[in-house]
Short mmCIF file of C-alpha atoms in Angstrom, two decimals:
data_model
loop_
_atom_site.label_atom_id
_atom_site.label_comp_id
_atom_site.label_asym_id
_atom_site.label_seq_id
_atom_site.Cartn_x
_atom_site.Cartn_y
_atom_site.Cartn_z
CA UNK A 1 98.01 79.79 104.03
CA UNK A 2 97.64 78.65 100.27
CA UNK A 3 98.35 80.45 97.30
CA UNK A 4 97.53 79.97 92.92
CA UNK A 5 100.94 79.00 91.49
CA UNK A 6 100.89 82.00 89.07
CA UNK A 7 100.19 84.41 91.34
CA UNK A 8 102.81 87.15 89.72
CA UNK A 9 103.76 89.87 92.84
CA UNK A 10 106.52 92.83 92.67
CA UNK A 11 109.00 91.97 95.28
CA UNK A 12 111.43 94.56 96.98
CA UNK A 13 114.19 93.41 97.62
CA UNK A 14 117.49 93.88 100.44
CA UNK A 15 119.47 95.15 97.92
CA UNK A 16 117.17 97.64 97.01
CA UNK A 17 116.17 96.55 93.74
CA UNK A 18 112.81 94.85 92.65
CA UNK A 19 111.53 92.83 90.70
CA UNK A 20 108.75 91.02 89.31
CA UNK A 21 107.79 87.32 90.47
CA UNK A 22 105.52 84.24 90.03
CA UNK A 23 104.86 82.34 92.96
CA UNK A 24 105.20 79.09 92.43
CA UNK A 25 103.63 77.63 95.83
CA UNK A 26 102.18 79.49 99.48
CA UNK A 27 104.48 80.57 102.29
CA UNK A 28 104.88 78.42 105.20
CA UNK A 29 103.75 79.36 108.52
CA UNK A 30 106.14 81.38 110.40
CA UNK A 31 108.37 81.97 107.13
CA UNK A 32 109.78 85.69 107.90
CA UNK A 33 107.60 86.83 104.81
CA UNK A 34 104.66 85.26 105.59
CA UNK A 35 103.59 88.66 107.30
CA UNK A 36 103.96 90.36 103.43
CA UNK A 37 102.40 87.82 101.86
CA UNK A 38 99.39 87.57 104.10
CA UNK A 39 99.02 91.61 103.54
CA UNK A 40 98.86 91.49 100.04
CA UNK A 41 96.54 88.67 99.57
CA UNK A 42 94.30 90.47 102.24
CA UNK A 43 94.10 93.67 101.41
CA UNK A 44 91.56 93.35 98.28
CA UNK A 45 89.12 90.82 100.49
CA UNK A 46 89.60 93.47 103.62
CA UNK A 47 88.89 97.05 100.88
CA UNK A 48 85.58 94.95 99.27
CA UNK A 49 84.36 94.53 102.96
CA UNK A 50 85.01 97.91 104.46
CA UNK A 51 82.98 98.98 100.91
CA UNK A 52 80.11 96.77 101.87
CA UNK A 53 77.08 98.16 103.78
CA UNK A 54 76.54 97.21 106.69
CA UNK A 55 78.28 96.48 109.88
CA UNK A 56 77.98 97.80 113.56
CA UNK A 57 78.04 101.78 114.68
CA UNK A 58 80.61 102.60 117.07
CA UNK A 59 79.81 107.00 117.51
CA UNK A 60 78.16 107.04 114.57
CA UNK A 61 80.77 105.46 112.44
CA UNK A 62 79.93 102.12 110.49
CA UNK A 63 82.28 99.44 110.93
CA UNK A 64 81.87 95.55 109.07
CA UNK A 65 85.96 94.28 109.53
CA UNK A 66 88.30 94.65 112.17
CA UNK A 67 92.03 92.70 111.38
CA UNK A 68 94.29 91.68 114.20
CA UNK A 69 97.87 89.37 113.05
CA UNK A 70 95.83 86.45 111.04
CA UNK A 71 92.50 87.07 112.60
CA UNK A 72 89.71 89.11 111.29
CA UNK A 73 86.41 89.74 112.82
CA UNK A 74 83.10 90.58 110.51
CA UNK A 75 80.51 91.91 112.01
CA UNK A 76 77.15 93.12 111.16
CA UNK A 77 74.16 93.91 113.41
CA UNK A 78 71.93 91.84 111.06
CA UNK A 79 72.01 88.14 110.42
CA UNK A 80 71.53 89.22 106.88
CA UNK A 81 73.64 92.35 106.68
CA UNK A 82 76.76 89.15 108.71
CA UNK A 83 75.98 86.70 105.66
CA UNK A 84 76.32 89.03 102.90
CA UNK A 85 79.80 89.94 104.50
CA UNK A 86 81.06 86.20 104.70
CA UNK A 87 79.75 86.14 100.78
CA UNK A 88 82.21 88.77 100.12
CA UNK A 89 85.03 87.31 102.11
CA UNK A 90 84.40 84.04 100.30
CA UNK A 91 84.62 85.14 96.99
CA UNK A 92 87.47 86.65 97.59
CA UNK A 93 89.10 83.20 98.88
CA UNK A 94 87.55 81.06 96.18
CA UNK A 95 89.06 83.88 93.74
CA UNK A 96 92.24 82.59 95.08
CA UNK A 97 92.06 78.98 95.67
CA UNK A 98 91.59 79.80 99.39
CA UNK A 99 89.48 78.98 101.85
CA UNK A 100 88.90 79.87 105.48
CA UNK A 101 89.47 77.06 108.45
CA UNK A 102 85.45 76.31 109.21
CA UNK A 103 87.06 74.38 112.55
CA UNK A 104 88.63 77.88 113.80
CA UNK A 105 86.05 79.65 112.62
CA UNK A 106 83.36 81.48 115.29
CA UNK A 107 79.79 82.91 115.20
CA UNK A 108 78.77 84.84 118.41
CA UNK A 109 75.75 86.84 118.62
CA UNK A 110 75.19 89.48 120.82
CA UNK A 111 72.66 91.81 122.61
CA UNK A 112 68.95 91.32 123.67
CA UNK A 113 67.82 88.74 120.94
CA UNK A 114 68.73 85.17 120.77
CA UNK A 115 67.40 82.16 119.09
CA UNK A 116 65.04 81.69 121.74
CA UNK A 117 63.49 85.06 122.19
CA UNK A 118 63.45 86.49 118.24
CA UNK A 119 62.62 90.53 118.08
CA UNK A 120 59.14 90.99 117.10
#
């Protein structure tokens, strides 16, 4: 994951003190605070999403992001509702200097429409 040198966090630390910090390059995978990091950075892109509309209904509740370790799932039941949700999540990268891995990166469409046989 990359980071903006400049990036200026407030870091707890063992201690029990804390203090203010610019990060001066990203974590590396694996690093035993790559787990904070990745939280932080997240949580803005993950709050604008949930605030979108859109999304699917599971008992009557709508829901556009689900977040598992490093993955996270979008969902819409629209292809217009699923690309204004990527437009969200990719402002928020670009905002960062980010950008998501388009070679681990997964479109699947479900139910009784395809490609092939469009609803009417």
């Amino acid at each position: 994951m990359c980071y903006t040198p400049g990036i200026i966090i407030y870091m707890f630390l063992y201690d029990g003190t804390a203090a203010w910090e610019t990060l001066l390059k990203g974590t590396r995978q694996g690093d035993l605070s790559s787990p904070i990091h990745f939280n932080i950075f997240y949580q803005a892109m993950v709050h604008d999403l949930t605030v979108t509309a859109g999304g699917i209904r599971i008992q009557g509740i709508s829901y556009n992001v689900f977040c598992y370790a490093d993955d996270i799932l979008i969902c819409s039941n629209t292809s217009t509702g699923l690309q204004k949700l990527i437009g969200v999540a990719n402002a928020h990268m670009c905002k960062y200097g980010s950008s998501f891995n388009s070679t681990k990166t997964e479109c699947v469409s479900l139910g009784e429409y395809t490609l092939e046989n469009p609803p009417q």
